[in-house]
C-alpha positions as a LaTeX table, in Angstrom:
\begin{tabular}{lrrr}
\hline
Residue & $x$ (\AA) & $y$ (\AA) & $z$ (\AA) \\
\hline
Unk1 & 13.38 & 38.84 & 58.84 \\
Unk2 & 15.53 & 41.63 & 57.43 \\
Unk3 & 18.25 & 39.05 & 56.67 \\
Unk4 & 15.74 & 37.01 & 54.70 \\
Unk5 & 14.78 & 39.96 & 52.51 \\
Unk6 & 18.43 & 40.90 & 52.07 \\
Unk7 & 19.23 & 37.36 & 50.88 \\
Unk8 & 16.23 & 37.33 & 48.55 \\
Unk9 & 17.19 & 40.70 & 47.09 \\
Unk10 & 20.81 & 39.59 & 46.65 \\
Unk11 & 19.75 & 36.38 & 44.88 \\
Unk12 & 17.35 & 38.26 & 42.60 \\
Unk13 & 20.04 & 40.80 & 41.71 \\
Unk14 & 22.48 & 37.98 & 41.03 \\
Unk15 & 19.95 & 36.29 & 38.74 \\
Unk16 & 19.25 & 39.50 & 36.86 \\
Unk17 & 22.96 & 40.11 & 36.41 \\
Unk18 & 23.49 & 36.58 & 35.09 \\
Unk19 & 20.60 & 36.90 & 32.63 \\
Unk20 & 21.93 & 40.26 & 31.40 \\
Unk21 & 25.40 & 38.83 & 30.80 \\
Unk22 & 24.07 & 35.73 & 29.04 \\
Unk23 & 21.77 & 37.86 & 26.87 \\
Unk24 & 24.64 & 40.09 & 25.78 \\
Unk25 & 26.75 & 37.07 & 24.84 \\
Unk26 & 23.82 & 35.47 & 23.01 \\
Unk27 & 23.15 & 38.64 & 21.01 \\
Unk28 & 26.81 & 39.02 & 20.10 \\
Unk29 & 27.10 & 35.40 & 18.93 \\
Unk30 & 23.86 & 35.70 & 16.95 \\
Unk31 & 25.18 & 38.85 & 15.26 \\
Unk32 & 28.45 & 37.18 & 14.31 \\
Unk33 & 26.67 & 34.06 & 13.05 \\
Unk34 & 24.51 & 36.30 & 10.86 \\
Unk35 & 27.60 & 38.00 & 9.46 \\
Unk36 & 29.20 & 34.62 & 8.77 \\
Unk37 & 26.04 & 33.50 & 6.97 \\
Unk38 & 26.04 & 36.59 & 4.74 \\
Unk39 & 29.71 & 36.13 & 3.90 \\
Unk40 & 29.12 & 32.46 & 3.05 \\
Unk41 & 26.20 & 33.41 & 0.80 \\
Unk42 & 28.39 & 35.94 & $-1.03$ \\
Unk43 & 31.15 & 33.35 & $-1.42$ \\
Unk44 & 28.70 & 30.77 & $-2.76$ \\
Unk45 & 27.30 & 33.27 & $-5.27$ \\
Unk46 & 30.81 & 34.10 & $-6.49$ \\
Unk47 & 31.71 & 30.42 & $-6.76$ \\
Unk48 & 28.56 & 29.73 & $-8.73$ \\
Unk49 & 29.14 & 32.71 & $-11.04$ \\
Unk50 & 32.75 & 31.67 & $-11.60$ \\
Unk51 & 31.76 & 28.10 & $-12.34$ \\
Unk52 & 29.07 & 29.27 & $-14.76$ \\
Unk53 & 31.55 & 31.58 & $-16.50$ \\
Unk54 & 34.16 & 28.84 & $-16.85$ \\
Unk55 & 31.60 & 26.34 & $-18.13$ \\
Unk56 & 30.17 & 28.78 & $-20.69$ \\
Unk57 & 33.54 & 29.93 & $-21.99$ \\
Unk58 & 35.48 & 26.66 & $-21.82$ \\
Unk59 & 33.77 & 25.17 & $-24.84$ \\
Unk60 & 34.35 & 28.34 & $-26.84$ \\
Unk61 & 37.96 & 28.42 & $-25.64$ \\
Unk62 & 37.44 & 32.03 & $-24.59$ \\
Unk63 & 38.55 & 31.88 & $-20.97$ \\
Unk64 & 39.81 & 35.16 & $-19.56$ \\
Unk65 & 42.44 & 34.23 & $-16.98$ \\
Unk66 & 42.53 & 37.76 & $-15.57$ \\
Unk67 & 38.77 & 37.64 & $-14.86$ \\
Unk68 & 39.13 & 34.20 & $-13.27$ \\
Unk69 & 42.05 & 35.39 & $-11.10$ \\
Unk70 & 40.04 & 38.42 & $-9.92$ \\
Unk71 & 37.08 & 36.24 & $-8.95$ \\
Unk72 & 39.38 & 33.79 & $-7.16$ \\
Unk73 & 40.92 & 36.69 & $-5.22$ \\
Unk74 & 37.44 & 37.87 & $-4.20$ \\
Unk75 & 36.55 & 34.35 & $-3.06$ \\
Unk76 & 39.80 & 34.08 & $-1.08$ \\
Unk77 & 39.10 & 37.42 & 0.63 \\
Unk78 & 35.63 & 36.23 & 1.62 \\
Unk79 & 37.02 & 32.95 & 2.96 \\
Unk80 & 39.53 & 34.89 & 5.07 \\
Unk81 & 36.73 & 37.11 & 6.40 \\
Unk82 & 34.69 & 34.01 & 7.25 \\
Unk83 & 37.68 & 32.50 & 9.07 \\
Unk84 & 38.21 & 35.72 & 11.04 \\
Unk85 & 34.54 & 35.86 & 12.09 \\
Unk86 & 34.63 & 32.18 & 13.03 \\
Unk87 & 37.68 & 32.80 & 15.23 \\
Unk88 & 35.91 & 35.77 & 16.82 \\
Unk89 & 32.89 & 33.58 & 17.55 \\
Unk90 & 35.09 & 30.86 & 19.06 \\
Unk91 & 36.86 & 33.45 & 21.23 \\
Unk92 & 33.54 & 34.68 & 22.60 \\
Unk93 & 32.39 & 31.12 & 23.26 \\
Unk94 & 35.66 & 30.23 & 25.01 \\
Unk95 & 35.56 & 33.43 & 27.07 \\
Unk96 & 32.04 & 32.63 & 28.22 \\
Unk97 & 33.04 & 29.13 & 29.27 \\
Unk98 & 36.30 & 30.31 & 30.86 \\
Unk99 & 34.64 & 32.88 & 33.12 \\
Unk100 & 33.59 & 30.87 & 36.12 \\
Unk101 & 30.95 & 32.74 & 37.97 \\
Unk102 & 32.25 & 34.07 & 41.22 \\
Unk103 & 30.12 & 32.10 & 43.59 \\
Unk104 & 30.08 & 33.04 & 47.20 \\
Unk105 & 31.55 & 30.41 & 49.44 \\
Unk106 & 28.54 & 28.76 & 51.01 \\
Unk107 & 29.04 & 26.91 & 54.25 \\
Unk108 & 27.69 & 23.37 & 54.37 \\
Unk109 & 26.47 & 21.26 & 57.23 \\
Unk110 & 27.72 & 17.75 & 57.91 \\
Unk111 & 24.55 & 16.49 & 56.20 \\
Unk112 & 25.52 & 18.40 & 53.03 \\
Unk113 & 22.83 & 21.08 & 53.20 \\
Unk114 & 23.78 & 24.70 & 52.58 \\
Unk115 & 23.83 & 26.81 & 55.70 \\
Unk116 & 22.38 & 30.29 & 55.56 \\
Unk117 & 24.49 & 33.11 & 57.01 \\
Unk118 & 23.76 & 33.83 & 60.66 \\
Unk119 & 21.91 & 30.50 & 61.06 \\
Unk120 & 22.34 & 28.73 & 64.40 \\
Unk121 & 20.84 & 25.41 & 63.30 \\
Unk122 & 20.85 & 23.45 & 60.06 \\
Unk123 & 17.52 & 23.84 & 58.26 \\
Unk124 & 17.80 & 20.29 & 56.91 \\
Unk125 & 18.84 & 18.12 & 59.86 \\
Unk126 & 18.52 & 20.52 & 62.81 \\
Unk127 & 22.11 & 20.14 & 63.98 \\
Unk128 & 23.36 & 23.05 & 66.07 \\
Unk129 & 26.01 & 24.90 & 64.13 \\
Unk130 & 29.37 & 26.04 & 65.36 \\
Unk131 & 30.31 & 29.65 & 64.74 \\
\hline
\end{tabular}
């Protein structure tokens, strides 16, 4: 009976650990996605402002190339920041997929059922187990 409770406790602890790890990864990815969204919003606002400026001043032939170059540099910097955050997000996603959970090697009966440690018979088919 003590073995049963030990196994139950071990499985519960394993489940809690898995949930904690998954939650941390989920929170980190959500945080990065939020940052990417803010950067994209800033970029879109700059693009819209630049387009509006060019449209307004093109007809009057009063384009300020220095102003346009500064805005383009700001947009490029935001695009680079978005790319960096996207790479960071992909790295986290790949790391999560690459970390195979260290599963304990579980013995199996000839019938395919998992055998509990210290069991003398298979709980599925009743076959006597070899030690």
